[in-house]
Amino acid sequence: MNTSSVASCSGRGEQLLPSTSSHQWTHCPRRFMSRRSVRRAAGVEELLRRSTTNPQRPSHLKPASVAAAALSNNVSAFKPEPAVEQRSAQGGGGNNQRSATDKVGVLLLNLGGPDTLDDVQPFLYNLFADPDIIRLPGAAKYLQPLLAYVLSNARAPKSAEGYASIGGGSPLRSITQKQADALTVSLREKGLNANVYVGMRYWHPYTEEALEQIKRDNVGRLVILPLYPQFSISTSGSSLRLLEKILKEDQQLQGLRHTVIPSWYQRKGYVDAMTDLICQELTKFSDPQSVELFFSAHGVPKSYVEEAGDPYKEEMEECIALIVAEVKRRGYNNHHTLAYQSRVGPVEWLQPYTDDSIKELGANGTKSMLAVPVSFVSEHIETLEEIDMEYRELAEESGIENWGRVPALNTNQLFIDDLADAVLEALPYVGMVAKPSDALVPQGELEALLQAYDRERRALPSPVVVWQWGWTKSAETWNGRLAMVALFVIVT
């Protein structure tokens, strides 16, 4: 390979990403904004304005416009003004009183995964019991625990085989803890001493466990950071719904000042980190320019996007546009494909599907492919088993001779440092609703964020619908069929 014609994969610096027919990107010091996002943001401006003027909001919380004005170009130098209110430290009083802003916490939210093979069935139960994953009609909601029990027991043996093939359990817990530890160090180096917590949606350490520790540590300001680059109802949304419920029900947490970073796919550090990894893997091919860049994202039901207003698809497409533009800026002009994996059940999910796309590319003569897991920042079963084993085997069967896969970001230093910058930028918004940003979901206080989003969408359709029959060809076909059979048995 003639490396003189290819820009360095470690290249940095300010740049204006080139315009395309569907995206025109403008430059700012830390973010990129698409004109499509600007139009979408304008649509929620009034919703956010109403949220910031809600008469039930505490009077000491400043409006978002004031907070936005407080942000300087050097965000790390911003020092939030101290809160005037005082509260007693847990278990003490008098001289133990401290400012509510003394302790800063960061809560990382993720899916979770079974640590051992014995954990697979209860993990699946928690997953299927979530109404944001399988939503039953109103009259049948009471059947959800029974349905979750039937599905988890039926699916556990097959799922356990997958986890056995990657070492006997999910590495997600240990990787996420390493990310939390690395983020703690990065924040400290940037001048902020903060406790970083891990809260999983469906397995230990549960979100509830993380919040109990946050209470014990007497955290006064909390930045909530889902480890999903793009927002979706079924990932970040599900975790935030649970968090909202706990914050409302727990009297000690009701006064916790917080803010949410709902998505961060557009951040320059994230884009650069992904591009670095892609460039590094491309150099391993004998002819890097001929390699198909195959972006595989986690799928969601199509109805979530078209009927419920889930911004996931739009955020994903903008994310890919940013990464591909940066890859091209560094000298690689590879063709790319975006496809969606892990679909379940008989209803239509976002297309094109990963398995169908691999077969089509192979039939059209593609010989080299680099898989890029774009919606995952940690290695887990969907990268280690589904992509590395199932899709690689499918690619070879389809005539693709040279296969590669970009590793997940895990504790990539550029990625971790960018998350630290995101936390620092979010701190001025603690306890208030932010103005619309370049993300399609507004940053801000949890309850107001969800209220603003809810006004823009209808009730979620179910990803598993008993009256729409038909079979898919994914690796999870039997999971969907079992869901249909189990639901039919329960209802009838």
Short mmCIF file of C-alpha atoms in Angstrom, two decimals:
data_model
loop_
_atom_site.label_atom_id
_atom_site.label_comp_id
_atom_site.label_asym_id
_atom_site.label_seq_id
_atom_site.Cartn_x
_atom_site.Cartn_y
_atom_site.Cartn_z
CA MET A 1 0.00 0.00 0.00
CA ASN A 2 1.29 3.46 -0.90
CA THR A 3 0.79 5.26 2.38
CA SER A 4 1.82 8.60 0.93
CA SER A 5 -1.58 8.96 -0.70
CA VAL A 6 -3.53 8.36 2.50
CA ALA A 7 -3.92 10.88 5.28
CA SER A 8 -2.73 9.81 8.71
CA CYS A 9 -5.33 8.00 10.76
CA SER A 10 -4.31 10.02 13.77
CA GLY A 11 -4.92 13.32 12.02
CA ARG A 12 -6.75 15.94 14.04
CA GLY A 13 -7.52 19.59 13.61
CA GLU A 14 -10.48 21.76 12.81
CA GLN A 15 -12.28 21.06 9.56
CA LEU A 16 -15.46 21.74 7.68
CA LEU A 17 -17.02 18.49 6.53
CA PRO A 18 -17.96 18.54 2.83
CA SER A 19 -21.54 19.07 1.75
CA THR A 20 -23.53 16.26 0.18
CA SER A 21 -26.93 16.14 -1.43
CA SER A 22 -28.61 15.12 1.83
CA HIS A 23 -26.40 16.72 4.49
CA GLN A 24 -24.68 20.07 4.74
CA TRP A 25 -22.57 20.35 7.82
CA THR A 26 -21.46 23.51 9.55
CA HIS A 27 -18.42 23.68 11.79
CA CYS A 28 -18.26 24.70 15.41
CA PRO A 29 -15.51 24.06 17.97
CA ARG A 30 -16.98 20.87 19.47
CA ARG A 31 -20.01 19.85 17.45
CA PHE A 32 -21.32 19.43 13.92
CA MET A 33 -24.87 20.48 13.08
CA SER A 34 -26.92 19.44 10.07
CA ARG A 35 -29.45 21.79 8.58
CA ARG A 36 -32.02 19.01 8.88
CA SER A 37 -31.33 18.90 12.62
CA VAL A 38 -31.71 22.66 12.82
CA ARG A 39 -35.15 22.41 11.28
CA ARG A 40 -36.09 19.59 13.67
CA ALA A 41 -34.76 21.56 16.64
CA ALA A 42 -36.85 24.56 15.68
CA GLY A 43 -39.92 22.35 15.92
CA VAL A 44 -39.34 21.61 19.60
CA GLU A 45 -38.37 25.18 20.55
CA GLU A 46 -41.87 26.01 21.74
CA LEU A 47 -42.10 22.75 23.70
CA LEU A 48 -38.89 23.53 25.50
CA ARG A 49 -39.96 27.10 26.15
CA ARG A 50 -43.11 25.86 27.86
CA SER A 51 -41.06 23.40 29.89
CA THR A 52 -38.69 26.11 31.12
CA THR A 53 -41.60 28.33 32.15
CA ASN A 54 -43.53 25.59 33.93
CA PRO A 55 -44.88 27.20 37.13
CA GLN A 56 -44.17 23.99 39.04
CA ARG A 57 -40.45 24.23 38.38
CA PRO A 58 -38.39 25.43 41.37
CA SER A 59 -37.77 29.17 41.19
CA HIS A 60 -34.02 28.84 41.74
CA LEU A 61 -33.54 27.04 38.40
CA LYS A 62 -32.39 29.45 35.72
CA PRO A 63 -33.93 29.35 32.22
CA ALA A 64 -32.01 27.54 29.51
CA SER A 65 -31.12 30.75 27.67
CA VAL A 66 -29.12 31.94 30.68
CA ALA A 67 -27.30 28.62 30.92
CA ALA A 68 -26.54 28.63 27.21
CA ALA A 69 -25.10 32.12 27.47
CA ALA A 70 -22.82 30.93 30.27
CA LEU A 71 -21.06 28.46 27.98
CA SER A 72 -17.73 29.77 26.73
CA ASN A 73 -15.47 28.42 24.01
CA ASN A 74 -13.27 26.99 26.73
CA VAL A 75 -15.87 24.83 28.42
CA SER A 76 -13.39 23.26 30.81
CA ALA A 77 -12.82 26.68 32.36
CA PHE A 78 -16.51 27.18 33.14
CA LYS A 79 -17.21 27.25 36.86
CA PRO A 80 -20.91 26.91 37.77
CA GLU A 81 -22.01 29.37 40.40
CA PRO A 82 -22.56 27.71 43.80
CA ALA A 83 -26.11 26.93 44.83
CA VAL A 84 -27.47 28.92 47.75
CA GLU A 85 -29.57 26.12 49.13
CA GLN A 86 -28.08 23.86 51.78
CA ARG A 87 -28.99 20.35 52.76
CA SER A 88 -27.76 18.02 55.44
CA ALA A 89 -25.32 15.33 54.50
CA GLN A 90 -26.86 11.91 54.79
CA GLY A 91 -26.82 10.83 58.41
CA GLY A 92 -25.65 14.18 59.78
CA GLY A 93 -26.46 17.81 60.31
CA GLY A 94 -25.07 21.04 61.69
CA ASN A 95 -21.44 21.30 60.60
CA ASN A 96 -22.03 18.41 58.21
CA GLN A 97 -24.22 20.57 56.00
CA ARG A 98 -22.88 21.00 52.52
CA SER A 99 -23.81 22.76 49.31
CA ALA A 100 -25.97 20.75 46.94
CA THR A 101 -23.36 21.38 44.25
CA ASP A 102 -20.42 19.96 46.27
CA LYS A 103 -20.55 16.48 44.78
CA VAL A 104 -20.87 15.79 41.07
CA GLY A 105 -21.91 12.39 39.80
CA VAL A 106 -22.09 10.88 36.33
CA LEU A 107 -24.50 8.00 35.71
CA LEU A 108 -23.65 5.77 32.74
CA LEU A 109 -26.69 3.87 31.47
CA ASN A 110 -26.42 0.66 29.48
CA LEU A 111 -28.38 -2.47 28.61
CA GLY A 112 -26.61 -5.03 30.79
CA GLY A 113 -25.96 -8.69 30.10
CA PRO A 114 -25.76 -12.02 31.93
CA ASP A 115 -22.47 -12.52 33.77
CA THR A 116 -22.77 -16.34 33.66
CA LEU A 117 -24.83 -18.91 31.82
CA ASP A 118 -27.05 -19.29 34.90
CA ASP A 119 -27.96 -15.61 34.53
CA VAL A 120 -29.30 -15.94 30.99
CA GLN A 121 -32.91 -16.84 31.84
CA PRO A 122 -33.46 -14.14 34.50
CA PHE A 123 -31.76 -11.58 32.24
CA LEU A 124 -34.13 -12.48 29.40
CA TYR A 125 -37.08 -12.28 31.79
CA ASN A 126 -36.14 -8.70 32.68
CA LEU A 127 -35.79 -7.90 28.98
CA PHE A 128 -39.15 -9.33 27.92
CA ALA A 129 -40.91 -7.83 30.94
CA ASP A 130 -40.07 -4.32 29.73
CA PRO A 131 -43.12 -2.81 27.96
CA ASP A 132 -40.78 -0.72 25.80
CA ILE A 133 -39.45 -4.00 24.34
CA ILE A 134 -42.73 -5.94 24.06
CA ARG A 135 -45.77 -3.71 24.40
CA LEU A 136 -49.08 -5.50 24.86
CA PRO A 137 -52.53 -4.03 24.24
CA GLY A 138 -54.02 -2.27 27.26
CA ALA A 139 -56.38 -5.11 28.17
CA ALA A 140 -53.51 -7.63 28.11
CA LYS A 141 -50.87 -5.68 30.04
CA TYR A 142 -51.40 -7.81 33.14
CA LEU A 143 -50.13 -10.78 31.12
CA GLN A 144 -46.68 -9.26 30.62
CA PRO A 145 -44.98 -11.07 33.55
CA LEU A 146 -46.42 -14.40 32.42
CA LEU A 147 -45.39 -13.75 28.82
CA ALA A 148 -41.88 -12.76 29.97
CA TYR A 149 -41.63 -15.98 31.97
CA VAL A 150 -42.71 -18.16 29.03
CA LEU A 151 -40.44 -16.39 26.52
CA SER A 152 -37.37 -16.29 28.76
CA ASN A 153 -37.58 -19.99 29.57
CA ALA A 154 -38.15 -20.91 25.95
CA ARG A 155 -35.36 -18.71 24.65
CA ALA A 156 -32.75 -19.31 27.39
CA PRO A 157 -31.21 -22.55 26.03
CA LYS A 158 -30.54 -21.05 22.59
CA SER A 159 -29.27 -17.76 24.02
CA ALA A 160 -27.03 -19.65 26.44
CA GLU A 161 -25.35 -21.32 23.46
CA GLY A 162 -24.48 -17.90 22.12
CA TYR A 163 -23.05 -16.70 25.43
CA ALA A 164 -21.15 -19.97 25.82
CA SER A 165 -19.48 -19.33 22.46
CA ILE A 166 -18.07 -16.01 23.69
CA GLY A 167 -16.72 -17.27 27.01
CA GLY A 168 -19.74 -18.12 29.14
CA GLY A 169 -21.24 -14.70 29.73
CA SER A 170 -21.43 -11.10 28.57
CA PRO A 171 -18.34 -8.87 28.95
CA LEU A 172 -20.55 -5.78 29.01
CA ARG A 173 -20.46 -5.31 32.78
CA SER A 174 -16.67 -5.38 33.10
CA ILE A 175 -16.12 -3.21 30.00
CA THR A 176 -18.65 -0.61 31.16
CA GLN A 177 -16.97 -0.47 34.58
CA LYS A 178 -13.62 0.06 32.87
CA GLN A 179 -15.19 2.87 30.87
CA ALA A 180 -16.48 4.41 34.11
CA ASP A 181 -13.04 4.17 35.69
CA ALA A 182 -11.37 5.70 32.63
CA LEU A 183 -13.95 8.51 32.55
CA THR A 184 -13.27 9.26 36.22
CA VAL A 185 -9.56 9.67 35.46
CA SER A 186 -10.21 11.82 32.38
CA LEU A 187 -12.56 14.12 34.29
CA ARG A 188 -10.02 14.48 37.07
CA GLU A 189 -7.32 15.42 34.56
CA LYS A 190 -9.67 18.06 33.18
CA GLY A 191 -10.18 19.51 36.66
CA LEU A 192 -13.42 17.86 37.81
CA ASN A 193 -13.56 15.38 40.67
CA ALA A 194 -16.70 13.35 39.99
CA ASN A 195 -18.00 9.93 40.96
CA VAL A 196 -18.95 7.85 37.92
CA TYR A 197 -21.64 5.19 38.38
CA VAL A 198 -22.89 2.36 36.16
CA GLY A 199 -26.61 1.59 35.93
CA MET A 200 -27.77 -1.35 33.78
CA ARG A 201 -31.34 -1.70 32.57
CA TYR A 202 -31.73 -5.48 32.69
CA TRP A 203 -28.93 -6.85 34.89
CA HIS A 204 -26.52 -5.99 37.68
CA PRO A 205 -25.58 -3.39 38.60
CA TYR A 206 -29.18 -2.29 38.09
CA THR A 207 -30.08 1.37 37.72
CA GLU A 208 -31.75 1.11 41.15
CA GLU A 209 -28.47 -0.11 42.68
CA ALA A 210 -26.56 2.79 41.15
CA LEU A 211 -29.07 5.31 42.50
CA GLU A 212 -28.81 3.83 45.99
CA GLN A 213 -25.06 4.41 45.85
CA ILE A 214 -25.62 7.93 44.55
CA LYS A 215 -27.79 8.61 47.59
CA ARG A 216 -25.19 7.18 49.97
CA ASP A 217 -22.55 9.38 48.38
CA ASN A 218 -24.76 12.45 48.78
CA VAL A 219 -24.37 13.52 45.15
CA GLY A 220 -25.93 16.92 44.53
CA ARG A 221 -25.50 17.31 40.76
CA LEU A 222 -25.89 14.39 38.37
CA VAL A 223 -25.13 14.13 34.65
CA ILE A 224 -27.01 11.21 33.09
CA LEU A 225 -25.17 9.74 30.11
CA PRO A 226 -26.69 6.78 28.20
CA LEU A 227 -23.93 4.83 26.47
CA TYR A 228 -25.92 4.77 23.23
CA PRO A 229 -24.57 7.26 20.65
CA GLN A 230 -28.00 7.54 19.00
CA PHE A 231 -31.26 7.94 20.91
CA SER A 232 -33.97 5.31 20.56
CA ILE A 233 -37.17 4.65 22.44
CA SER A 234 -36.13 1.06 23.06
CA THR A 235 -32.62 1.78 24.41
CA SER A 236 -32.00 5.21 25.94
CA GLY A 237 -35.73 5.82 26.16
CA SER A 238 -36.40 2.68 28.19
CA SER A 239 -33.58 3.47 30.62
CA LEU A 240 -34.77 7.05 31.02
CA ARG A 241 -38.37 5.95 31.66
CA LEU A 242 -37.20 3.76 34.51
CA LEU A 243 -35.00 6.52 35.86
CA GLU A 244 -37.85 9.00 35.73
CA LYS A 245 -40.07 6.62 37.71
CA ILE A 246 -37.45 6.13 40.42
CA LEU A 247 -36.70 9.83 40.73
CA LYS A 248 -40.40 10.59 41.18
CA GLU A 249 -41.02 7.85 43.75
CA ASP A 250 -37.90 8.20 45.90
CA GLN A 251 -38.31 11.19 48.20
CA GLN A 252 -34.58 11.57 48.73
CA LEU A 253 -33.95 11.71 44.98
CA GLN A 254 -36.74 14.14 44.14
CA GLY A 255 -34.49 17.11 44.79
CA LEU A 256 -31.51 15.71 42.91
CA ARG A 257 -30.45 18.26 40.31
CA HIS A 258 -29.64 16.54 37.07
CA THR A 259 -29.40 16.78 33.31
CA VAL A 260 -29.48 14.21 30.52
CA ILE A 261 -27.25 13.88 27.46
CA PRO A 262 -29.70 11.86 25.34
CA SER A 263 -27.47 11.37 22.28
CA TRP A 264 -23.96 12.31 21.23
CA TYR A 265 -23.37 10.69 17.82
CA GLN A 266 -22.50 14.10 16.34
CA ARG A 267 -19.58 14.88 18.65
CA LYS A 268 -16.25 15.38 16.91
CA GLY A 269 -14.34 13.19 19.36
CA TYR A 270 -16.68 10.27 18.78
CA VAL A 271 -16.51 10.69 14.99
CA ASP A 272 -12.71 10.92 15.07
CA ALA A 273 -12.37 7.87 17.32
CA MET A 274 -14.57 5.78 15.02
CA THR A 275 -12.64 7.02 11.98
CA ASP A 276 -9.30 6.16 13.61
CA LEU A 277 -10.40 2.57 14.15
CA ILE A 278 -11.77 2.25 10.60
CA CYS A 279 -8.54 3.57 9.07
CA GLN A 280 -6.44 1.24 11.20
CA GLU A 281 -8.43 -1.79 10.06
CA LEU A 282 -8.41 -0.72 6.40
CA THR A 283 -4.61 -0.79 6.36
CA LYS A 284 -4.76 -4.53 7.10
CA PHE A 285 -6.29 -5.25 3.67
CA SER A 286 -4.07 -5.70 0.62
CA ASP A 287 -6.24 -3.23 -1.33
CA PRO A 288 -7.83 -0.88 1.22
CA GLN A 289 -9.68 1.22 -1.35
CA SER A 290 -11.66 -1.78 -2.62
CA VAL A 291 -13.05 -2.69 0.81
CA GLU A 292 -16.78 -2.29 1.43
CA LEU A 293 -17.39 -0.34 4.64
CA PHE A 294 -20.33 -2.22 6.13
CA PHE A 295 -21.97 -0.30 8.98
CA SER A 296 -24.17 -2.62 11.02
CA ALA A 297 -26.51 -0.95 13.51
CA HIS A 298 -28.91 -2.43 16.01
CA GLY A 299 -32.39 -2.51 14.49
CA VAL A 300 -35.72 -1.22 15.82
CA PRO A 301 -39.25 -1.85 14.53
CA LYS A 302 -40.07 0.37 11.57
CA SER A 303 -43.26 1.47 13.31
CA TYR A 304 -41.21 3.06 16.10
CA VAL A 305 -39.80 5.49 13.55
CA GLU A 306 -42.81 6.03 11.29
CA GLU A 307 -45.60 5.96 13.89
CA ALA A 308 -43.94 6.85 17.18
CA GLY A 309 -41.46 9.44 15.93
CA ASP A 310 -38.33 7.67 17.17
CA PRO A 311 -35.34 9.77 15.92
CA TYR A 312 -33.03 6.73 15.83
CA LYS A 313 -32.98 6.23 12.05
CA GLU A 314 -32.34 9.88 11.30
CA GLU A 315 -29.63 10.13 13.94
CA MET A 316 -28.01 6.95 12.62
CA GLU A 317 -27.96 8.21 9.05
CA GLU A 318 -26.45 11.52 10.13
CA CYS A 319 -23.88 9.65 12.21
CA ILE A 320 -22.80 7.55 9.22
CA ALA A 321 -22.60 10.65 7.02
CA LEU A 322 -20.24 12.28 9.51
CA ILE A 323 -17.99 9.24 9.84
CA VAL A 324 -17.84 8.57 6.09
CA ALA A 325 -17.02 12.23 5.39
CA GLU A 326 -14.13 12.09 7.85
CA VAL A 327 -12.90 8.80 6.38
CA LYS A 328 -12.91 10.41 2.92
CA ARG A 329 -11.10 13.47 4.26
CA ARG A 330 -8.29 11.14 5.29
CA GLY A 331 -7.95 9.75 1.78
CA TYR A 332 -10.24 6.70 1.69
CA ASN A 333 -13.08 6.80 -0.85
CA ASN A 334 -14.61 3.43 -0.09
CA HIS A 335 -18.19 2.54 -0.90
CA HIS A 336 -20.28 2.03 2.21
CA THR A 337 -23.50 0.35 3.30
CA LEU A 338 -25.70 0.90 6.35
CA ALA A 339 -27.80 -2.06 7.48
CA TYR A 340 -29.69 -3.08 10.62
CA GLN A 341 -29.22 -6.29 12.61
CA SER A 342 -30.88 -8.23 15.45
CA ARG A 343 -34.47 -7.99 14.30
CA VAL A 344 -37.02 -10.09 16.20
CA GLY A 345 -40.50 -11.32 15.30
CA PRO A 346 -42.71 -11.14 12.23
CA VAL A 347 -43.18 -7.36 11.90
CA GLU A 348 -41.08 -5.12 9.68
CA TRP A 349 -37.95 -3.61 11.19
CA LEU A 350 -35.68 -0.90 9.80
CA GLN A 351 -34.21 -1.93 6.48
CA PRO A 352 -32.01 -2.96 4.81
CA TYR A 353 -31.40 -5.96 7.02
CA THR A 354 -27.79 -6.91 7.71
CA ASP A 355 -28.10 -10.51 6.53
CA ASP A 356 -29.90 -9.58 3.31
CA SER A 357 -27.35 -6.83 2.57
CA ILE A 358 -24.40 -9.19 3.02
CA LYS A 359 -25.93 -11.68 0.60
CA GLU A 360 -26.67 -8.94 -1.95
CA LEU A 361 -23.16 -7.50 -1.75
CA GLY A 362 -21.66 -10.95 -2.22
CA ALA A 363 -23.91 -11.65 -5.20
CA ASN A 364 -22.82 -8.35 -6.77
CA GLY A 365 -19.14 -9.27 -6.58
CA THR A 366 -17.91 -7.69 -3.33
CA LYS A 367 -14.79 -9.55 -2.22
CA SER A 368 -13.59 -7.50 0.77
CA MET A 369 -15.72 -6.24 3.63
CA LEU A 370 -15.00 -4.34 6.84
CA ALA A 371 -17.84 -4.62 9.36
CA VAL A 372 -18.32 -1.51 11.51
CA PRO A 373 -20.60 -1.98 14.57
CA VAL A 374 -21.74 1.62 14.77
CA SER A 375 -24.40 1.63 17.50
CA PHE A 376 -22.29 -0.26 20.04
CA VAL A 377 -19.51 1.27 22.15
CA SER A 378 -18.67 -1.98 24.00
CA GLU A 379 -18.02 -5.52 22.90
CA HIS A 380 -20.93 -7.82 23.71
CA ILE A 381 -22.88 -10.68 22.20
CA GLU A 382 -24.08 -8.72 19.16
CA THR A 383 -20.49 -7.95 18.13
CA LEU A 384 -18.66 -11.04 19.37
CA GLU A 385 -21.22 -13.66 18.34
CA GLU A 386 -23.69 -12.18 15.88
CA ILE A 387 -21.21 -10.17 13.78
CA ASP A 388 -17.95 -12.09 14.32
CA MET A 389 -19.47 -15.53 13.93
CA GLU A 390 -22.89 -15.51 12.25
CA TYR A 391 -22.40 -12.66 9.80
CA ARG A 392 -18.81 -13.59 9.01
CA GLU A 393 -19.92 -17.11 8.15
CA LEU A 394 -22.74 -15.69 6.02
CA ALA A 395 -20.28 -13.38 4.24
CA GLU A 396 -17.97 -16.28 3.38
CA GLU A 397 -20.90 -18.32 2.12
CA SER A 398 -21.90 -15.34 -0.05
CA GLY A 399 -18.52 -15.17 -1.78
CA ILE A 400 -16.82 -12.49 0.30
CA GLU A 401 -13.20 -13.59 0.62
CA ASN A 402 -11.62 -10.93 2.84
CA TRP A 403 -13.35 -10.07 6.12
CA GLY A 404 -12.48 -7.60 8.83
CA ARG A 405 -14.27 -6.04 11.77
CA VAL A 406 -13.70 -2.71 13.50
CA PRO A 407 -13.45 -3.23 17.28
CA ALA A 408 -15.86 -1.48 19.62
CA LEU A 409 -14.61 1.73 21.20
CA ASN A 410 -14.43 0.24 24.71
CA THR A 411 -11.88 2.42 26.58
CA ASN A 412 -10.44 4.17 23.52
CA GLN A 413 -8.78 7.25 25.00
CA LEU A 414 -10.08 9.74 22.45
CA PHE A 415 -13.60 8.41 22.99
CA ILE A 416 -13.31 8.57 26.78
CA ASP A 417 -11.88 12.10 26.70
CA ASP A 418 -14.75 13.21 24.48
CA LEU A 419 -17.29 11.77 26.93
CA ALA A 420 -15.50 13.77 29.64
CA ASP A 421 -15.88 16.92 27.55
CA ALA A 422 -19.57 16.13 27.07
CA VAL A 423 -20.01 15.89 30.84
CA LEU A 424 -18.24 19.21 31.39
CA GLU A 425 -20.40 20.87 28.74
CA ALA A 426 -23.56 19.47 30.34
CA LEU A 427 -22.84 20.66 33.89
CA PRO A 428 -24.21 24.19 33.34
CA TYR A 429 -27.54 22.61 32.38
CA VAL A 430 -28.00 20.69 35.62
CA GLY A 431 -31.51 21.31 36.92
CA MET A 432 -32.81 23.01 33.79
CA VAL A 433 -33.94 22.34 30.24
CA ALA A 434 -31.44 23.18 27.53
CA LYS A 435 -32.14 25.00 24.33
CA PRO A 436 -32.44 22.80 21.21
CA SER A 437 -29.03 21.56 20.13
CA ASP A 438 -27.69 19.72 17.13
CA ALA A 439 -28.98 16.43 18.54
CA LEU A 440 -32.52 15.52 17.53
CA VAL A 441 -33.51 14.94 21.16
CA PRO A 442 -33.10 17.96 23.45
CA GLN A 443 -30.69 17.89 26.35
CA GLY A 444 -32.17 18.81 29.67
CA GLU A 445 -33.82 17.80 32.91
CA LEU A 446 -35.21 14.27 32.72
CA GLU A 447 -38.92 14.87 33.30
CA ALA A 448 -39.13 17.87 30.99
CA LEU A 449 -37.10 16.07 28.33
CA LEU A 450 -39.47 13.12 28.28
CA GLN A 451 -42.52 15.38 28.35
CA ALA A 452 -41.23 17.36 25.38
CA TYR A 453 -40.53 14.16 23.48
CA ASP A 454 -43.89 12.61 24.37
CA ARG A 455 -45.78 15.56 22.91
CA GLU A 456 -44.21 14.74 19.55
CA ARG A 457 -45.15 11.07 19.39
CA ARG A 458 -48.07 8.70 19.71
CA ALA A 459 -48.27 5.67 21.99
CA LEU A 460 -45.68 3.10 21.05
CA PRO A 461 -46.82 0.30 18.77
CA SER A 462 -45.81 -3.17 19.82
CA PRO A 463 -42.81 -4.74 18.06
CA VAL A 464 -44.64 -8.07 18.36
CA VAL A 465 -48.17 -7.94 16.93
CA VAL A 466 -50.32 -11.07 17.05
CA TRP A 467 -52.48 -10.18 14.08
CA GLN A 468 -49.58 -9.63 11.63
CA TRP A 469 -48.27 -13.05 10.70
CA GLY A 470 -45.29 -13.80 8.49
CA TRP A 471 -41.77 -15.11 9.07
CA THR A 472 -38.41 -13.37 8.89
CA LYS A 473 -35.07 -14.95 8.00
CA SER A 474 -32.84 -13.58 10.75
CA ALA A 475 -30.94 -15.56 13.36
CA GLU A 476 -33.66 -14.59 15.85
CA THR A 477 -36.57 -16.02 13.84
CA TRP A 478 -37.41 -18.62 16.46
CA ASN A 479 -37.45 -15.99 19.15
CA GLY A 480 -40.20 -14.18 17.23
CA ARG A 481 -42.10 -17.40 16.56
CA LEU A 482 -41.98 -18.37 20.22
CA ALA A 483 -43.32 -14.95 21.12
CA MET A 484 -46.25 -15.43 18.78
CA VAL A 485 -47.04 -18.93 20.06
CA ALA A 486 -46.68 -17.96 23.71
CA LEU A 487 -48.84 -14.88 23.37
CA PHE A 488 -51.50 -16.83 21.46
CA VAL A 489 -51.59 -19.54 24.15
CA ILE A 490 -51.83 -16.99 26.97
CA VAL A 491 -54.51 -14.85 25.37
CA THR A 492 -56.65 -17.78 24.26
#
